[in-house]
JSON list of C-alpha atoms in Angstrom, two decimals:
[
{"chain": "A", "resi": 662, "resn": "UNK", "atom": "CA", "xyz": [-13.97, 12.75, 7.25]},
{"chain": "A", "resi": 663, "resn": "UNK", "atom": "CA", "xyz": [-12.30, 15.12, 5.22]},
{"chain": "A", "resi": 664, "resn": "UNK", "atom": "CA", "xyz": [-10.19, 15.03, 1.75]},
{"chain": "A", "resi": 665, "resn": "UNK", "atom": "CA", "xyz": [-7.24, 17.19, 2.31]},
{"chain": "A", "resi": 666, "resn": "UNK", "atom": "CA", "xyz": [-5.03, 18.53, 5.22]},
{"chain": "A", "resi": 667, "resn": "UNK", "atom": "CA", "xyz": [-3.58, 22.47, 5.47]},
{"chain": "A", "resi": 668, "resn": "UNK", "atom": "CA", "xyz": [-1.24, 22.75, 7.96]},
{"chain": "A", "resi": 669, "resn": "UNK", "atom": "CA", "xyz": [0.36, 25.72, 10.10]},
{"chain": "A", "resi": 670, "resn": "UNK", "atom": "CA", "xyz": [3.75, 26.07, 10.16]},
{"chain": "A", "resi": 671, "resn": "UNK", "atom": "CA", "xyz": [5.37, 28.14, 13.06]},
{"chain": "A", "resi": 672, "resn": "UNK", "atom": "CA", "xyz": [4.76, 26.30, 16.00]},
{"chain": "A", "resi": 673, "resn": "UNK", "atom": "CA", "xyz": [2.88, 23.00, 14.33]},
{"chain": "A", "resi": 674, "resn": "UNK", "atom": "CA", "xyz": [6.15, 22.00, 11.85]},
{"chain": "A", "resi": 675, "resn": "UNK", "atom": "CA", "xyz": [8.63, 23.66, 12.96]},
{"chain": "A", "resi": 676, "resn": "UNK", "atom": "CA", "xyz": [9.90, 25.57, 16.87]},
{"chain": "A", "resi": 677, "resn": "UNK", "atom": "CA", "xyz": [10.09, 29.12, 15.54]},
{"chain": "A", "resi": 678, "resn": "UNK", "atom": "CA", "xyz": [7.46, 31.14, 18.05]},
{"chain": "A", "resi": 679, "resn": "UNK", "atom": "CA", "xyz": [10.12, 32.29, 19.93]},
{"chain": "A", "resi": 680, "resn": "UNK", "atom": "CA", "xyz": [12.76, 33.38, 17.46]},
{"chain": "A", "resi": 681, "resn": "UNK", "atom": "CA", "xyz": [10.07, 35.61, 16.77]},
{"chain": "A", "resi": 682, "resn": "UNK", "atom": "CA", "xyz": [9.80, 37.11, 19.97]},
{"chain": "A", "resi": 683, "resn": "UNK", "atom": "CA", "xyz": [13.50, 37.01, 20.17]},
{"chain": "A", "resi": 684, "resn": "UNK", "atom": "CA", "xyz": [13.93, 38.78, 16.91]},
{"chain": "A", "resi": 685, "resn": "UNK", "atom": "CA", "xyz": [10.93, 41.72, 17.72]},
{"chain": "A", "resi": 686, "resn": "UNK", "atom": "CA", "xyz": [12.60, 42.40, 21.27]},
{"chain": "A", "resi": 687, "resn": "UNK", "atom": "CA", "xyz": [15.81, 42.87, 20.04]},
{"chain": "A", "resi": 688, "resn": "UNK", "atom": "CA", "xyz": [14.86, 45.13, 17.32]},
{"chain": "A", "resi": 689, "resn": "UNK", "atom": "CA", "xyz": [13.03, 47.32, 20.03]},
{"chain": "A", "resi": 690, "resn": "UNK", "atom": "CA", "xyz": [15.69, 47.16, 22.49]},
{"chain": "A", "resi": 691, "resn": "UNK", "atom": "CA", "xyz": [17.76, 48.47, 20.10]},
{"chain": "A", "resi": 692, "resn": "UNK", "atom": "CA", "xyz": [15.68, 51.54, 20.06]},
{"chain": "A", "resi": 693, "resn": "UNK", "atom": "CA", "xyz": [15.55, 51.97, 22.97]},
{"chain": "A", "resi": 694, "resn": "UNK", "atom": "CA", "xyz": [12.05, 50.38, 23.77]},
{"chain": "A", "resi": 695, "resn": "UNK", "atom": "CA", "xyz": [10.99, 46.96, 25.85]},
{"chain": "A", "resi": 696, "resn": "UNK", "atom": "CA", "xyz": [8.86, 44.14, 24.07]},
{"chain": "A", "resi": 697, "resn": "UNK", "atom": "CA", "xyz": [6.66, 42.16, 26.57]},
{"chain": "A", "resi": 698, "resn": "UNK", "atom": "CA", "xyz": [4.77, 39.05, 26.07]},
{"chain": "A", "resi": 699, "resn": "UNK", "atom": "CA", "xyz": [1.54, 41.57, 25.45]},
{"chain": "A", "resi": 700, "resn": "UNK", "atom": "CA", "xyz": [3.53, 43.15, 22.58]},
{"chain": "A", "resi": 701, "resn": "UNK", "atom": "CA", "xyz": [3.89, 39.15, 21.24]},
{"chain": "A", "resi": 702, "resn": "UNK", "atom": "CA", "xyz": [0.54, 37.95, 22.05]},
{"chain": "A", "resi": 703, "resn": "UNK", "atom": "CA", "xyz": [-0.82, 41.02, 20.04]},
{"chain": "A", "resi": 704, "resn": "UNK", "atom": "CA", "xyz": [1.87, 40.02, 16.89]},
{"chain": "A", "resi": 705, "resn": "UNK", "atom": "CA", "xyz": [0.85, 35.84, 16.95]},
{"chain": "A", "resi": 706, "resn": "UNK", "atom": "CA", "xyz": [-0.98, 35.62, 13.80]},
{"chain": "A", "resi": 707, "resn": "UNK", "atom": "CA", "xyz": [-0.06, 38.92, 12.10]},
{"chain": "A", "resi": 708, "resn": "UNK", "atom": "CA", "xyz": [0.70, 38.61, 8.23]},
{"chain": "A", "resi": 709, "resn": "UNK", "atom": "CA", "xyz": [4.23, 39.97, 8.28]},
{"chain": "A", "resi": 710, "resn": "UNK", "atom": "CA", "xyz": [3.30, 43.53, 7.23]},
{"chain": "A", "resi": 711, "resn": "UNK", "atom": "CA", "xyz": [0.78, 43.52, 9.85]},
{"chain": "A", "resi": 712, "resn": "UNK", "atom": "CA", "xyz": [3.30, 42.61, 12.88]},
{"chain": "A", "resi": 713, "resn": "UNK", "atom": "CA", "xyz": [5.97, 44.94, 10.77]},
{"chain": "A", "resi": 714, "resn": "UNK", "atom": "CA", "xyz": [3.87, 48.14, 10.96]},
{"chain": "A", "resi": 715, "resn": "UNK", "atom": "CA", "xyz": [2.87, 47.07, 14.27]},
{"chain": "A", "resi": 716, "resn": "UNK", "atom": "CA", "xyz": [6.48, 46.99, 15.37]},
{"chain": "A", "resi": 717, "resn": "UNK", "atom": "CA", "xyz": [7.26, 50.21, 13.67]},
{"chain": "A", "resi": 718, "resn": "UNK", "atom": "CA", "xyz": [5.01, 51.83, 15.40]},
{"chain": "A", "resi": 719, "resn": "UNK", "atom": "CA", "xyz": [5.82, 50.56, 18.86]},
{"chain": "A", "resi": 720, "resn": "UNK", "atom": "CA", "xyz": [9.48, 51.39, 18.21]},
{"chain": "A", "resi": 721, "resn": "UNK", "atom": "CA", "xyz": [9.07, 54.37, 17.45]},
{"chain": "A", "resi": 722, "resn": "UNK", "atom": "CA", "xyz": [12.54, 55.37, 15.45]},
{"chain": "A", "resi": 723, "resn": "UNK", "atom": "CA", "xyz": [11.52, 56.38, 12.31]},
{"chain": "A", "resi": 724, "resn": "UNK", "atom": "CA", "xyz": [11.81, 53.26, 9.87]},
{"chain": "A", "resi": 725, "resn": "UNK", "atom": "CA", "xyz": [9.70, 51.80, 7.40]},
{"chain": "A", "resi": 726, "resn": "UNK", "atom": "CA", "xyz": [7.67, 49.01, 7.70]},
{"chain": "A", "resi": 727, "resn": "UNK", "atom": "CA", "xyz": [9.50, 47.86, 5.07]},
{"chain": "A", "resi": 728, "resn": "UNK", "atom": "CA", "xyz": [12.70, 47.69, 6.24]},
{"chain": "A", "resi": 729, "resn": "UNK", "atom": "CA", "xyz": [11.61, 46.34, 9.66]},
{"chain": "A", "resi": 730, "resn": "UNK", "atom": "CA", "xyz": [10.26, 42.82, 8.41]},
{"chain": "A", "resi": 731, "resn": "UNK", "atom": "CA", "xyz": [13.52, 42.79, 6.13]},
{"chain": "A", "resi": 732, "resn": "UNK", "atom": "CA", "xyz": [15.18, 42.78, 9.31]},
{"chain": "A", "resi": 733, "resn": "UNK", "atom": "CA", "xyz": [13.42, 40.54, 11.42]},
{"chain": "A", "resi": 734, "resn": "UNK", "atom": "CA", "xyz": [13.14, 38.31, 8.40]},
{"chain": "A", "resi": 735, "resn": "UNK", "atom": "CA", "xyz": [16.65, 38.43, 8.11]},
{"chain": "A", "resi": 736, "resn": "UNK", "atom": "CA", "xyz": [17.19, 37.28, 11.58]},
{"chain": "A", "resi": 737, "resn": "UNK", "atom": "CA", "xyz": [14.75, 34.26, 11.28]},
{"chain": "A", "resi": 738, "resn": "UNK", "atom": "CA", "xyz": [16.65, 33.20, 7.86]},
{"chain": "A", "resi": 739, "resn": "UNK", "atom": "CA", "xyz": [20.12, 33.42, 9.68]},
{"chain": "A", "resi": 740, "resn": "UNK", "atom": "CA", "xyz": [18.21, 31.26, 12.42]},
{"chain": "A", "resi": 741, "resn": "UNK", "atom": "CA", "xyz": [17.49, 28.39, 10.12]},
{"chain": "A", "resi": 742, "resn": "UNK", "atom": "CA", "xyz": [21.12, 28.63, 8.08]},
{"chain": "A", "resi": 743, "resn": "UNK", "atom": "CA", "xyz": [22.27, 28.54, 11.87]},
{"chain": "A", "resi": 744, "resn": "UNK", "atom": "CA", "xyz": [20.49, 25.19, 12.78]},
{"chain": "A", "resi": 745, "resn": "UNK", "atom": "CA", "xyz": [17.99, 27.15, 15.39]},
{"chain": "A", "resi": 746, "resn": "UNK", "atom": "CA", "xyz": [14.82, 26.12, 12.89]},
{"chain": "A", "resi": 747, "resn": "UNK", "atom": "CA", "xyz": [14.55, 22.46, 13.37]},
{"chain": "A", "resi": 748, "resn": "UNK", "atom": "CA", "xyz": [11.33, 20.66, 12.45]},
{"chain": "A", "resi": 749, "resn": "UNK", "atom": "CA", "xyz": [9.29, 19.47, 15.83]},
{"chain": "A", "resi": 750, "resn": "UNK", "atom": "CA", "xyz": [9.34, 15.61, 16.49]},
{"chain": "A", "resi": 751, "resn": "UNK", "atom": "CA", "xyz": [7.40, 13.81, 14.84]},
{"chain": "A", "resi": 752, "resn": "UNK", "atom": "CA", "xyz": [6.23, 16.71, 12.44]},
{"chain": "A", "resi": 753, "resn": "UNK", "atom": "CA", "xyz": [8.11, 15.00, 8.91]},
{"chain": "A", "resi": 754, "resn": "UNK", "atom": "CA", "xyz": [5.70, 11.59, 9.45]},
{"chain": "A", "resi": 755, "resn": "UNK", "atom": "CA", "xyz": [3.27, 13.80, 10.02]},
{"chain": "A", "resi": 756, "resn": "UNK", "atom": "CA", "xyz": [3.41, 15.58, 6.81]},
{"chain": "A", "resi": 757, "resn": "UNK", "atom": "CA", "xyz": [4.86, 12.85, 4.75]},
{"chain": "A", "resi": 758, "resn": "UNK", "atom": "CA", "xyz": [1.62, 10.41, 6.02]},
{"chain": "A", "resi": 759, "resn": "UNK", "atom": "CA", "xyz": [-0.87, 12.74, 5.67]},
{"chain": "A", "resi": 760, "resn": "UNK", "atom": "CA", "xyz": [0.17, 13.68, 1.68]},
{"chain": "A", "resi": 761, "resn": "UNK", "atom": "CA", "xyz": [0.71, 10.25, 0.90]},
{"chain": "A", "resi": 762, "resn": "UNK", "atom": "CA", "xyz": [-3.49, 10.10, 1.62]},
{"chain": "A", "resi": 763, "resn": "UNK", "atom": "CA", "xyz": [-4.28, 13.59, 0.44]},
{"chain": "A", "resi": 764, "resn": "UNK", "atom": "CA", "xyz": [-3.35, 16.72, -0.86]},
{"chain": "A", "resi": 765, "resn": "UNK", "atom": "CA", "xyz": [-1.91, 18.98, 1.47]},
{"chain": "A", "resi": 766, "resn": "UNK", "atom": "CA", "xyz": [-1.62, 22.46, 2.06]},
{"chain": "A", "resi": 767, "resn": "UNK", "atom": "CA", "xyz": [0.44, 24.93, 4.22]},
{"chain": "A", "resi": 768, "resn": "UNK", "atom": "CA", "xyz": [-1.73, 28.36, 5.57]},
{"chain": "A", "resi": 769, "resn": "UNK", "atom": "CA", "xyz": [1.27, 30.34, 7.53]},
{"chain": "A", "resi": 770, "resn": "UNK", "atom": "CA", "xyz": [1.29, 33.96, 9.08]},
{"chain": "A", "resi": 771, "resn": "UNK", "atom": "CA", "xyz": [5.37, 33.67, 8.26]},
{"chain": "A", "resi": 772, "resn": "UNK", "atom": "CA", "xyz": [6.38, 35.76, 5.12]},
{"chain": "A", "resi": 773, "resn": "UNK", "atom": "CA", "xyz": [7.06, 33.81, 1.64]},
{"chain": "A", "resi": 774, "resn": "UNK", "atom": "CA", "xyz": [11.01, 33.96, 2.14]},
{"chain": "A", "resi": 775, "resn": "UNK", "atom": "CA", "xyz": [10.45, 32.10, 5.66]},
{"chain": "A", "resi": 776, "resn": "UNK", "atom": "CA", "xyz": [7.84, 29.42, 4.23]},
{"chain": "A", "resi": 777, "resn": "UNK", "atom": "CA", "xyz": [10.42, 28.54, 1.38]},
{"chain": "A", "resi": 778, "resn": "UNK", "atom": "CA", "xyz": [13.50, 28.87, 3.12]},
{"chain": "A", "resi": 779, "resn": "UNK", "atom": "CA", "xyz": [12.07, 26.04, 6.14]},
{"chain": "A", "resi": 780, "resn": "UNK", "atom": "CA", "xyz": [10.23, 23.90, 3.96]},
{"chain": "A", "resi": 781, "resn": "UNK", "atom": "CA", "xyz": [13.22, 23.26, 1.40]},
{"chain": "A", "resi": 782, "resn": "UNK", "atom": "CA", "xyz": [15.91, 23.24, 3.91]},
{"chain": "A", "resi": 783, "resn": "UNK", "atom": "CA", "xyz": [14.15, 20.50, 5.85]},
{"chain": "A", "resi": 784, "resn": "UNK", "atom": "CA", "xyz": [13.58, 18.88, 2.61]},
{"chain": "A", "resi": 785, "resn": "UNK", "atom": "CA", "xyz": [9.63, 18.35, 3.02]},
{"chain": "A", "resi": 786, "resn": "UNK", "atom": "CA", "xyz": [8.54, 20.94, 0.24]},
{"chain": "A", "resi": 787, "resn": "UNK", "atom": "CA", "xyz": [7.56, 18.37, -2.51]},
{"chain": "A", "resi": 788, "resn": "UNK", "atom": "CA", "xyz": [4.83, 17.00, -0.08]},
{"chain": "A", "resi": 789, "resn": "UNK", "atom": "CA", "xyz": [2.88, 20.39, 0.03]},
{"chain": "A", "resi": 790, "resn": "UNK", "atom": "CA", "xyz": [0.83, 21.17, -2.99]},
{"chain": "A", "resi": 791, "resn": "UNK", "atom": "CA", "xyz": [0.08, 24.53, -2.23]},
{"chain": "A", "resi": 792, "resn": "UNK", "atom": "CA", "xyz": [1.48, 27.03, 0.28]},
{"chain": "A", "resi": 793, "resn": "UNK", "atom": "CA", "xyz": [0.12, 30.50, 1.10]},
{"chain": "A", "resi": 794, "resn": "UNK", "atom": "CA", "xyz": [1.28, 33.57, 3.20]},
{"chain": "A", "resi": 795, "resn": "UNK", "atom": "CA", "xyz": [-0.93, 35.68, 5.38]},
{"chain": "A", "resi": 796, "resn": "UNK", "atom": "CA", "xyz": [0.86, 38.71, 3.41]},
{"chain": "A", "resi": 797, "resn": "UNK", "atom": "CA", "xyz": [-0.28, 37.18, -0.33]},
{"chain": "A", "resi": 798, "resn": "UNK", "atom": "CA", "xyz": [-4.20, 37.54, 1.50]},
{"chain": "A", "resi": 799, "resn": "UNK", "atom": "CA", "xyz": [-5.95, 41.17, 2.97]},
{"chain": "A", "resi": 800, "resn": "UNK", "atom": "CA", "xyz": [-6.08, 40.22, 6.15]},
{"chain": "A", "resi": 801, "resn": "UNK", "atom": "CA", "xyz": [-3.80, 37.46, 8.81]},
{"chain": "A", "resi": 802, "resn": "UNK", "atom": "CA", "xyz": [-4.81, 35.33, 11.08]},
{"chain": "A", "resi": 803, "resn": "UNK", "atom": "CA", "xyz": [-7.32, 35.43, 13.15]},
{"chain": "A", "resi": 804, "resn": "UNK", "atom": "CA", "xyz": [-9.62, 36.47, 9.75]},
{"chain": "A", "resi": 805, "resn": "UNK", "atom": "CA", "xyz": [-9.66, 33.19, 8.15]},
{"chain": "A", "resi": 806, "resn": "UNK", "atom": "CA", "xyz": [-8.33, 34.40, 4.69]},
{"chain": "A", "resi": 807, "resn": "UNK", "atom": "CA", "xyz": [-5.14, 32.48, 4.46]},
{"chain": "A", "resi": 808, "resn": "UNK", "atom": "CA", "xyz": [-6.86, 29.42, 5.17]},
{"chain": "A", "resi": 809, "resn": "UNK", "atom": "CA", "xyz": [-9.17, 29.85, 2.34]},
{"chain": "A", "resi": 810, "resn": "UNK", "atom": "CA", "xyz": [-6.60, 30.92, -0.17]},
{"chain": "A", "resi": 811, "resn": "UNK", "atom": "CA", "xyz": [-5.06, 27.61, 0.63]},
{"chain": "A", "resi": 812, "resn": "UNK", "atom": "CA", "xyz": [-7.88, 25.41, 0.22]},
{"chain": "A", "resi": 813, "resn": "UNK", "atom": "CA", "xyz": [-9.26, 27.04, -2.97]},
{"chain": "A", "resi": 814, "resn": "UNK", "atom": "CA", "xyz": [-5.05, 26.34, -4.24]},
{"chain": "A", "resi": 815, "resn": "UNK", "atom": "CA", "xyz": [-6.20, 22.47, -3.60]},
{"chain": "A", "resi": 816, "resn": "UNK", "atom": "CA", "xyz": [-9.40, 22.83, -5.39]},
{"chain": "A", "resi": 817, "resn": "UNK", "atom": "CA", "xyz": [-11.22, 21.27, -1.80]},
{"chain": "A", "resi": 818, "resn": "UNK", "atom": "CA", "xyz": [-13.79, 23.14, -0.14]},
{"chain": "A", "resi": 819, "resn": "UNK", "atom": "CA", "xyz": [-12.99, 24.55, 3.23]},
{"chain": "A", "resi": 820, "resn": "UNK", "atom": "CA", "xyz": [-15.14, 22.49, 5.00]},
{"chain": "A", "resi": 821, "resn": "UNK", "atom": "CA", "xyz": [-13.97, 19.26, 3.39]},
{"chain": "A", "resi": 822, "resn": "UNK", "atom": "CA", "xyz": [-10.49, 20.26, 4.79]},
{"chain": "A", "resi": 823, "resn": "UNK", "atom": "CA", "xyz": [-8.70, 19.45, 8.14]},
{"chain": "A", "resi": 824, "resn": "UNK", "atom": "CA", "xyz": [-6.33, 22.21, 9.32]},
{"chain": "A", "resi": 825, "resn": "UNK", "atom": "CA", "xyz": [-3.97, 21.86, 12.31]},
{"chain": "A", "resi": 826, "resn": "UNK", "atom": "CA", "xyz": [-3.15, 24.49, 14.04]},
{"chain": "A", "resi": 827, "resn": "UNK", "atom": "CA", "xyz": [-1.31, 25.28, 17.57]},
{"chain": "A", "resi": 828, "resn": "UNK", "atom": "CA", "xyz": [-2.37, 29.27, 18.72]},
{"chain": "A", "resi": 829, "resn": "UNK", "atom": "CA", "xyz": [-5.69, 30.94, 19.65]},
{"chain": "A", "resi": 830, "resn": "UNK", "atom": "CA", "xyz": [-5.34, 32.87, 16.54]},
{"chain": "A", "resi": 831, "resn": "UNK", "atom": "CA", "xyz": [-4.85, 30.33, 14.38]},
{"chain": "A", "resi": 832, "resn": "UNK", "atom": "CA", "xyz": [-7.21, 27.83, 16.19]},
{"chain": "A", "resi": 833, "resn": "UNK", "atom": "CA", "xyz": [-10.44, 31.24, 15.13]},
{"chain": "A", "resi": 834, "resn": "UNK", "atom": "CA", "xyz": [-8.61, 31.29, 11.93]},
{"chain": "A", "resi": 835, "resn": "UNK", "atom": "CA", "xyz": [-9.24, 27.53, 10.95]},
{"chain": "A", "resi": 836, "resn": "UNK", "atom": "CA", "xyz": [-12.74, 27.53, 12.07]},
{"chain": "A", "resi": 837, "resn": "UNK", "atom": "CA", "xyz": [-14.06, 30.72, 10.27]},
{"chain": "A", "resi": 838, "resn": "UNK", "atom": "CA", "xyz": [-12.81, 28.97, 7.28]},
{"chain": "A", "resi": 839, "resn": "UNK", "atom": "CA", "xyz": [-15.11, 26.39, 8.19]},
{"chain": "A", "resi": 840, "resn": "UNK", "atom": "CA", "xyz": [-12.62, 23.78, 8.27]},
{"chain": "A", "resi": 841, "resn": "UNK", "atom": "CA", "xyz": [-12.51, 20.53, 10.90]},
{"chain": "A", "resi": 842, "resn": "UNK", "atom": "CA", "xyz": [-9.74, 22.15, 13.65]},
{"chain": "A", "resi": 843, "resn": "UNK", "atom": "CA", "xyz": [-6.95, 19.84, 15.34]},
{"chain": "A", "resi": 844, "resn": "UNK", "atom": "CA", "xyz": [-5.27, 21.89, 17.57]},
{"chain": "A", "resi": 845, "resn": "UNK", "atom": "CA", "xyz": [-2.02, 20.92, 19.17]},
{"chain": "A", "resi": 846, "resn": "UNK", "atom": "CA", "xyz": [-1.38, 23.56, 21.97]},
{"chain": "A", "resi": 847, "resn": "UNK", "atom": "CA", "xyz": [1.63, 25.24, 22.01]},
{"chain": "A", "resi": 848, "resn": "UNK", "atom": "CA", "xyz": [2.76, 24.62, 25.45]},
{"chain": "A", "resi": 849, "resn": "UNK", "atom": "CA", "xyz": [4.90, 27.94, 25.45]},
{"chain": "A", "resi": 850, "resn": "UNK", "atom": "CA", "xyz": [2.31, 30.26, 23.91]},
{"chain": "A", "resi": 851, "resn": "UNK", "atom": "CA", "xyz": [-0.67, 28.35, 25.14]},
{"chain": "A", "resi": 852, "resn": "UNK", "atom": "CA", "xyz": [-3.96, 29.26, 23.43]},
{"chain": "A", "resi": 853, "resn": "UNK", "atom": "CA", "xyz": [-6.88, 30.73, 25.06]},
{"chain": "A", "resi": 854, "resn": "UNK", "atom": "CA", "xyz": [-9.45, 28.27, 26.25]},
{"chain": "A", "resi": 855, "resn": "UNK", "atom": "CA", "xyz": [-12.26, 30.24, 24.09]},
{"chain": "A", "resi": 856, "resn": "UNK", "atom": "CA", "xyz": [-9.78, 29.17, 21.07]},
{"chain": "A", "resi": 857, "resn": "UNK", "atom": "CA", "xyz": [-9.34, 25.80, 22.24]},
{"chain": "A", "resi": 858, "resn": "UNK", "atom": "CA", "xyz": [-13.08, 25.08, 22.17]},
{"chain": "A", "resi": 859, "resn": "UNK", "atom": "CA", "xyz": [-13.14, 25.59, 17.98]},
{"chain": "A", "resi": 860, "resn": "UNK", "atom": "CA", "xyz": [-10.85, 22.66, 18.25]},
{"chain": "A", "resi": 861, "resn": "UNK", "atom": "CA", "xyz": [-12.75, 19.26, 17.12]},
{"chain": "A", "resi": 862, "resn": "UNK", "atom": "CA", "xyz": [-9.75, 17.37, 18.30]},
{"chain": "A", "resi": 863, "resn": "UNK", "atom": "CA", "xyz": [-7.08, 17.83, 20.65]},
{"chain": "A", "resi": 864, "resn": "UNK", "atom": "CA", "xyz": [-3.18, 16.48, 20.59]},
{"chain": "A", "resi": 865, "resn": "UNK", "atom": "CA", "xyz": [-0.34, 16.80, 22.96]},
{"chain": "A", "resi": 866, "resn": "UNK", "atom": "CA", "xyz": [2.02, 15.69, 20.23]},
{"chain": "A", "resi": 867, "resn": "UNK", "atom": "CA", "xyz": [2.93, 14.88, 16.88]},
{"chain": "A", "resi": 868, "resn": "UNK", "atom": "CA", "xyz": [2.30, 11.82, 16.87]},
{"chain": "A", "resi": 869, "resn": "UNK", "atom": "CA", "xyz": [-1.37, 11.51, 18.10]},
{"chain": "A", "resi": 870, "resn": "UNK", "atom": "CA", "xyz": [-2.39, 14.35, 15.13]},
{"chain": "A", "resi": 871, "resn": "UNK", "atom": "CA", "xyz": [-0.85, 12.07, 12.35]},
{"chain": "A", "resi": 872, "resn": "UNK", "atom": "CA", "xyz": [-2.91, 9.15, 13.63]},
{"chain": "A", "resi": 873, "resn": "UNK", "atom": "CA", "xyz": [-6.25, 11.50, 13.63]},
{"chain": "A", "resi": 874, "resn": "UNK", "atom": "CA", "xyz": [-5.66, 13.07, 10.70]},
{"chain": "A", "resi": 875, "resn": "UNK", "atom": "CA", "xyz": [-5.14, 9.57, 8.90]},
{"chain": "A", "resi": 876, "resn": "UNK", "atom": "CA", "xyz": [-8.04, 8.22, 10.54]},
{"chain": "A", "resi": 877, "resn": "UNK", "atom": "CA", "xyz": [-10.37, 11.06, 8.47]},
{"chain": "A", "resi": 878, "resn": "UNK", "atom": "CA", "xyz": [-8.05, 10.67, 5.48]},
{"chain": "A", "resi": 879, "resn": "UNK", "atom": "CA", "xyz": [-9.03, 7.14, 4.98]},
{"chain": "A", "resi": 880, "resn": "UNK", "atom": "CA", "xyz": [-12.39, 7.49, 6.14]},
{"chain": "A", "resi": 881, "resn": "UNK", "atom": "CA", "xyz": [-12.98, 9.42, 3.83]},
{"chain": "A", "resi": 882, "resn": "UNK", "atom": "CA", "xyz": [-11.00, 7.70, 0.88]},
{"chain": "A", "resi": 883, "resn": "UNK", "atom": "CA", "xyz": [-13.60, 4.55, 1.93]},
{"chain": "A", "resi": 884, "resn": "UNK", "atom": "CA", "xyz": [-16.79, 6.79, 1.48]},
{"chain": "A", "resi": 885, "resn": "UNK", "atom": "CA", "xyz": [-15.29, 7.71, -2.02]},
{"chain": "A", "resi": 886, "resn": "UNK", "atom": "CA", "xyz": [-14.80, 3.37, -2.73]},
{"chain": "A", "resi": 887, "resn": "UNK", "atom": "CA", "xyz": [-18.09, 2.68, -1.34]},
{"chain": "A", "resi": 888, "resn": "UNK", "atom": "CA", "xyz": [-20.16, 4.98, -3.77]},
{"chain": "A", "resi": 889, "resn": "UNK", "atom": "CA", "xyz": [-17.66, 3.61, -6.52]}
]
């Protein structure tokens, strides 16, 4: 049972992992270095000064980490104006099912800009009562400080909250916050197996989360009317 629902958002709302990628490569092929899946799976679950300095570093050119996430951020904003952001199917009756039985929350490595650009241009941001960026905590994902920010927004306790979540990062994120973990596996970036075992549930789509996460919703809504 639980009494609220945080969800991520690259990868669990919306297909975005590999714009990422796309967006990181470029920038190092343009100076004159080659990004590799190792470079990526290192970056999943960075706060976006984390993956920034990260990428600074491995480029090696002489910018700021500053102006390296304005770029790649840049690039993923274009992305969504461009109609390359679209939400996943199934992911708005998710959402929309899940907040009409609880609050709900969204716990994202993407930077602020990204979070507010997808959520209003998809038109689901009134659902979320709270939404937090791995960059507004100390540390990203897999330290479970973003997920805790975003419960203590709701006013739930971690552990009373259900957080759905697609990487291996993510997946160690959720559960040191001590929340209930649905993973649905990201069948391009698949998670580790010693990720997928933090998992209490497991979905291969959309569809099957929304029913789970109802299932504790109103479980739980029917403990609350039986000790009324």
């Amino acid at each position: 049972m639980a009494d609220a629902v945080v969800f991520d958002m690259d990868g669990v709302l919306v297909e975005s992992e590999h714009l990422w990628e796309r967006l990181w490569t470029a920038f190092a092929a343009e100076r004159g270095k080659q990004w590799g899946p190792e470079q990526t799976k290192s970056c999943q679950g960075m706060s976006a000064p984390e993956w920034a300095a990260f990428l600074t570093d491995f480029a090696g050119a002489g910018d700021s980490a500053a102006d390296t996430e304005r770029t790649v951020v840049d690039g993923m904003i274009k992305a969504l104006e461009d109609g390359e952001i679209e939400l996943l199917p199934g992911a708005r009756e998710m959402v929309v099912d899940a907040a009409a039985l609880g609050p709900i929350a969204l716990a994202s490595s993407a930077p602020r800009r990204v979070i507010d650009a997808v959520l209003t241009h998809h038109e689901v941001d009134h659902h979320f009562k709270a939404t937090v960026s791995s960059a507004e905590v100390p540390r990203g994902k897999p330290s479970p400080d973003v997920y805790l920010a975003a419960a203590d927004k709701l006013g739930v306790p971690a552990p009373d909250c259900l957080a759905v979540e697609d990487s291996s990062n993510g997946l160690r994120a959720a559960a040191a916050a001590g929340m209930t973990v649905v993973a649905i596996p990201n069948p391009s970036y698949p998670p580790a197996p010693y990720a997928l075992e933090r998992a209490a549930y497991r979905a291969s789509d959309h569809d099957a989360v929304r029913r789970y996460l109802l299932s504790q919703l109103k479980a739980s809504q029917h403990k609350e009317g039986d000790r009324a």
